[in-house]
Amino acid sequence: MATSRAQWSGRVGFILAAAGSAIGLGNLWKFPYITLENHGGAFVLVYLVAIAVVGAPIMAAEIILGRKSRQSPVGAFRLLAIGRPGGRAWTGVGYLGVLAGFVILSYYSVVAGWTIRYIVIAVSGTLGELAHHPEALQSYFVSFLNDPAAQVFHHSLFMAATIGVVYFGVGKGIERAAKILMPLLFTILVILAIYSVSTPGFGQAIAFLFRPNFSELTAGGVLEALGHSFFTLSLGMGAMLTYGSYMRRQDSIPFASFTICFLDTLIAIMACIIMFSVIFSFDFEVSKSSTILFTTIPVIFFKLPAGALVSALFYLLVAFAALTSTISLLEVVSSYAIDELGWGRHRASLTMGAAIWVFGVLSALSFGGVDVLSRFNLIGRDSTAGVFGTFDYLASNWFLPVGGFFIALFTGWILTSKASRDELEEGHASLSWSFTMWRFLIRFAAPAAVGVIIVSVILGAEYQ
Ligand code: PHE
């Protein structure tokens, strides 16, 4: 077992790595399309409330558990539950997190791989040709999904990049990657945002996002906003807990939690502004909203000047954002093997990465590439068709909310008030009323809200 645990070099390193985990396909691929499906305004408002009331307190809770225990999820729960009600049973929450990391990374890497293909075709000029004929782009995308070799190839590339970073460890791998990729990502995003202001659809995009119309909000939309707040902030499976276990004592947890939530939300909103500005500029008919990132956005980019450059930059941004998320997923699984099984980091990252890669091949082939895999439907709904659909459903609707629920219960009710207060105050000046507020949210508001999601899923609400 490692004697001295690796640490981030400082406050900025931790925040960039954790924000890198949070900001990913959830912000750039999923949030814009679910916002579109849920008619904007009111949905966005509910999402913002969910981030503030449920997401931010659980973010702080995970970091507290990690930094206090200096362990990955399984060890953290084992250590902190000693002599407390529930005892060792709490390690189950840690195991669920490791399983969630394994499952999410396996299919996430497949979608992330698509961005590599799009960077290549944007640069080679193929995307430009296709973009002038929307149907041609649509069928290109469909045949890409149906091509087993191409799917496995891009998934493999992305897994290799992920393993490559985690292999080098916390400081030389993850932190260094985040410090290079995150500023690049912000820069590209700002360039695209400035560009979107000049498009005719900008005003309409802002109105769509920020003018709430509550008659358009459904119960399913509220649940989806809540559920998504977990996924987008990387909560409920111990990713933030694991990153928190490398955090220095002199850095402030409240400040870090706030900043990570703020950056994640900012990027999600900016992604919507960019995409909706271009969509509204051309009054474009969006057929299947879950594929707008790959079938609609390019068409629109190429109607504007410098389409090739803009789209290449754009897919590069999505790939970077996805990579800083996939490394956090692999880190959870690898640090489990390092801390609990006593493996070395190289062995852990390579072996676990390879196992996840194999598992991910099932998802990669489930878009039409292999019939049994695309027809596989454990849950039996349209939205859960295929291995990919099943895993995504299980992870976002079950693993993360259930994990988050128990993390909130544990931190709010099992850990003593003094223990959590001491940890929150380390590296932070006096907390006074904000501790009381955080403790109220983590004990009551967060478990209640997440409990509602879980019960609705049990009752069969269709919301993803
Ligand atoms: N937060 C990431 C995103 O929005 C996904 C993720 C979920 C990463 C859970 C780590 C853990 O894309």
CSV table of N, CA and C and ligand atoms in Angstrom, one decimal, residues 20-28 101 104 108 228 230-237 239-240 264 321-322 324-326 328-329 332 400, ligand 1:
chain,number,residue,atom,x,y,z
A,20,GLY,N,-12.4,19.7,-15.1
A,20,GLY,CA,-12.2,18.9,-16.3
A,20,GLY,C,-13.0,17.6,-16.2
A,21,SER,N,-13.1,17.0,-15.1
A,21,SER,CA,-14.0,15.8,-14.9
A,21,SER,C,-15.4,16.2,-15.1
A,22,ALA,N,-15.8,17.3,-14.5
A,22,ALA,CA,-17.2,17.7,-14.6
A,22,ALA,C,-17.6,18.1,-16.1
A,23,ILE,N,-16.8,18.9,-16.7
A,23,ILE,CA,-17.1,19.4,-18.0
A,23,ILE,C,-16.8,18.3,-19.1
A,24,GLY,N,-17.8,17.9,-19.8
A,24,GLY,CA,-17.5,16.9,-20.8
A,24,GLY,C,-18.7,16.7,-21.7
A,25,LEU,N,-18.9,15.5,-22.2
A,25,LEU,CA,-20.0,15.3,-23.1
A,25,LEU,C,-21.4,15.7,-22.5
A,26,GLY,N,-21.4,15.6,-21.2
A,26,GLY,CA,-22.6,16.0,-20.5
A,26,GLY,C,-23.0,17.4,-20.8
A,27,ASN,N,-22.0,18.3,-20.9
A,27,ASN,CA,-22.2,19.7,-21.1
A,27,ASN,C,-22.4,20.0,-22.6
A,28,LEU,N,-21.6,19.3,-23.4
A,28,LEU,CA,-21.6,19.7,-24.8
A,28,LEU,C,-22.5,18.9,-25.7
A,101,GLY,N,-18.2,3.7,-12.5
A,101,GLY,CA,-17.0,4.3,-13.3
A,101,GLY,C,-16.7,3.3,-14.4
A,104,ILE,N,-19.8,3.5,-17.0
A,104,ILE,CA,-19.9,4.8,-17.7
A,104,ILE,C,-18.7,5.0,-18.7
A,108,TYR,N,-19.0,5.8,-22.7
A,108,TYR,CA,-18.7,7.3,-22.9
A,108,TYR,C,-17.6,7.4,-23.9
A,228,HIS,N,-29.7,15.0,-14.5
A,228,HIS,CA,-28.6,15.5,-15.3
A,228,HIS,C,-27.6,16.2,-14.4
A,230,PHE,N,-26.5,15.4,-11.7
A,230,PHE,CA,-25.5,14.5,-11.2
A,230,PHE,C,-24.5,14.1,-12.2
A,231,PHE,N,-25.0,13.8,-13.4
A,231,PHE,CA,-24.1,13.3,-14.5
A,231,PHE,C,-23.1,14.5,-14.8
A,232,THR,N,-23.6,15.6,-15.0
A,232,THR,CA,-22.8,16.7,-15.5
A,232,THR,C,-21.7,17.2,-14.4
A,233,LEU,N,-22.0,17.0,-13.1
A,233,LEU,CA,-21.0,17.4,-12.1
A,233,LEU,C,-20.2,16.2,-11.7
A,234,SER,N,-20.3,15.1,-12.4
A,234,SER,CA,-19.5,13.8,-12.0
A,234,SER,C,-19.8,13.4,-10.6
A,235,LEU,N,-21.1,13.5,-10.2
A,235,LEU,CA,-21.4,13.1,-8.8
A,235,LEU,C,-22.0,11.8,-8.7
A,236,GLY,N,-21.9,11.2,-7.5
A,236,GLY,CA,-22.7,10.0,-7.2
A,236,GLY,C,-21.9,8.7,-7.3
A,237,MET,N,-20.6,8.8,-7.8
A,237,MET,CA,-19.9,7.6,-8.0
A,237,MET,C,-18.4,7.7,-7.5
A,239,ALA,N,-16.1,10.0,-8.1
A,239,ALA,CA,-15.0,10.7,-8.9
A,239,ALA,C,-14.5,11.9,-8.2
A,240,MET,N,-15.4,12.7,-7.7
A,240,MET,CA,-15.0,13.9,-6.9
A,240,MET,C,-14.3,13.5,-5.6
A,264,ASP,N,-18.7,24.5,-14.6
A,264,ASP,CA,-19.5,23.5,-15.3
A,264,ASP,C,-20.7,24.1,-15.9
A,321,ALA,N,-12.7,18.0,-23.9
A,321,ALA,CA,-13.6,18.0,-22.7
A,321,ALA,C,-13.9,16.6,-22.3
A,322,ALA,N,-14.1,15.7,-23.3
A,322,ALA,CA,-14.4,14.3,-23.0
A,322,ALA,C,-13.2,13.6,-22.4
A,324,THR,N,-10.8,14.9,-20.5
A,324,THR,CA,-10.6,15.2,-19.0
A,324,THR,C,-11.7,14.6,-18.2
A,325,SER,N,-12.8,14.1,-18.8
A,325,SER,CA,-13.8,13.4,-18.0
A,325,SER,C,-13.4,11.9,-18.0
A,326,THR,N,-13.0,11.3,-19.1
A,326,THR,CA,-12.7,9.9,-19.1
A,326,THR,C,-11.6,9.6,-18.2
A,328,SER,N,-11.0,10.9,-15.4
A,328,SER,CA,-11.5,10.8,-14.0
A,328,SER,C,-12.2,9.5,-13.8
A,329,LEU,N,-12.9,9.0,-14.8
A,329,LEU,CA,-13.6,7.7,-14.7
A,329,LEU,C,-12.6,6.6,-14.5
A,332,VAL,N,-11.0,6.5,-11.0
A,332,VAL,CA,-11.8,5.9,-9.9
A,332,VAL,C,-11.5,4.4,-9.9
A,400,LEU,N,-25.9,6.7,-10.4
A,400,LEU,CA,-25.5,8.0,-9.9
A,400,LEU,C,-26.5,8.5,-8.9
B,1,PHE,N1,-19.4,14.9,-15.9
B,1,PHE,C1,-19.0,14.3,-17.1
B,1,PHE,C2,-19.7,15.0,-18.2
B,1,PHE,O1,-20.5,15.8,-18.0
B,1,PHE,C3,-19.4,12.8,-17.1
B,1,PHE,C4,-18.9,12.1,-15.8
B,1,PHE,C5,-19.9,11.5,-15.0
B,1,PHE,C6,-17.6,12.0,-15.5
B,1,PHE,C7,-19.5,10.8,-13.9
B,1,PHE,C8,-17.2,11.4,-14.4
B,1,PHE,C9,-18.1,10.8,-13.5
B,1,PHE,O2,-19.5,14.7,-19.4
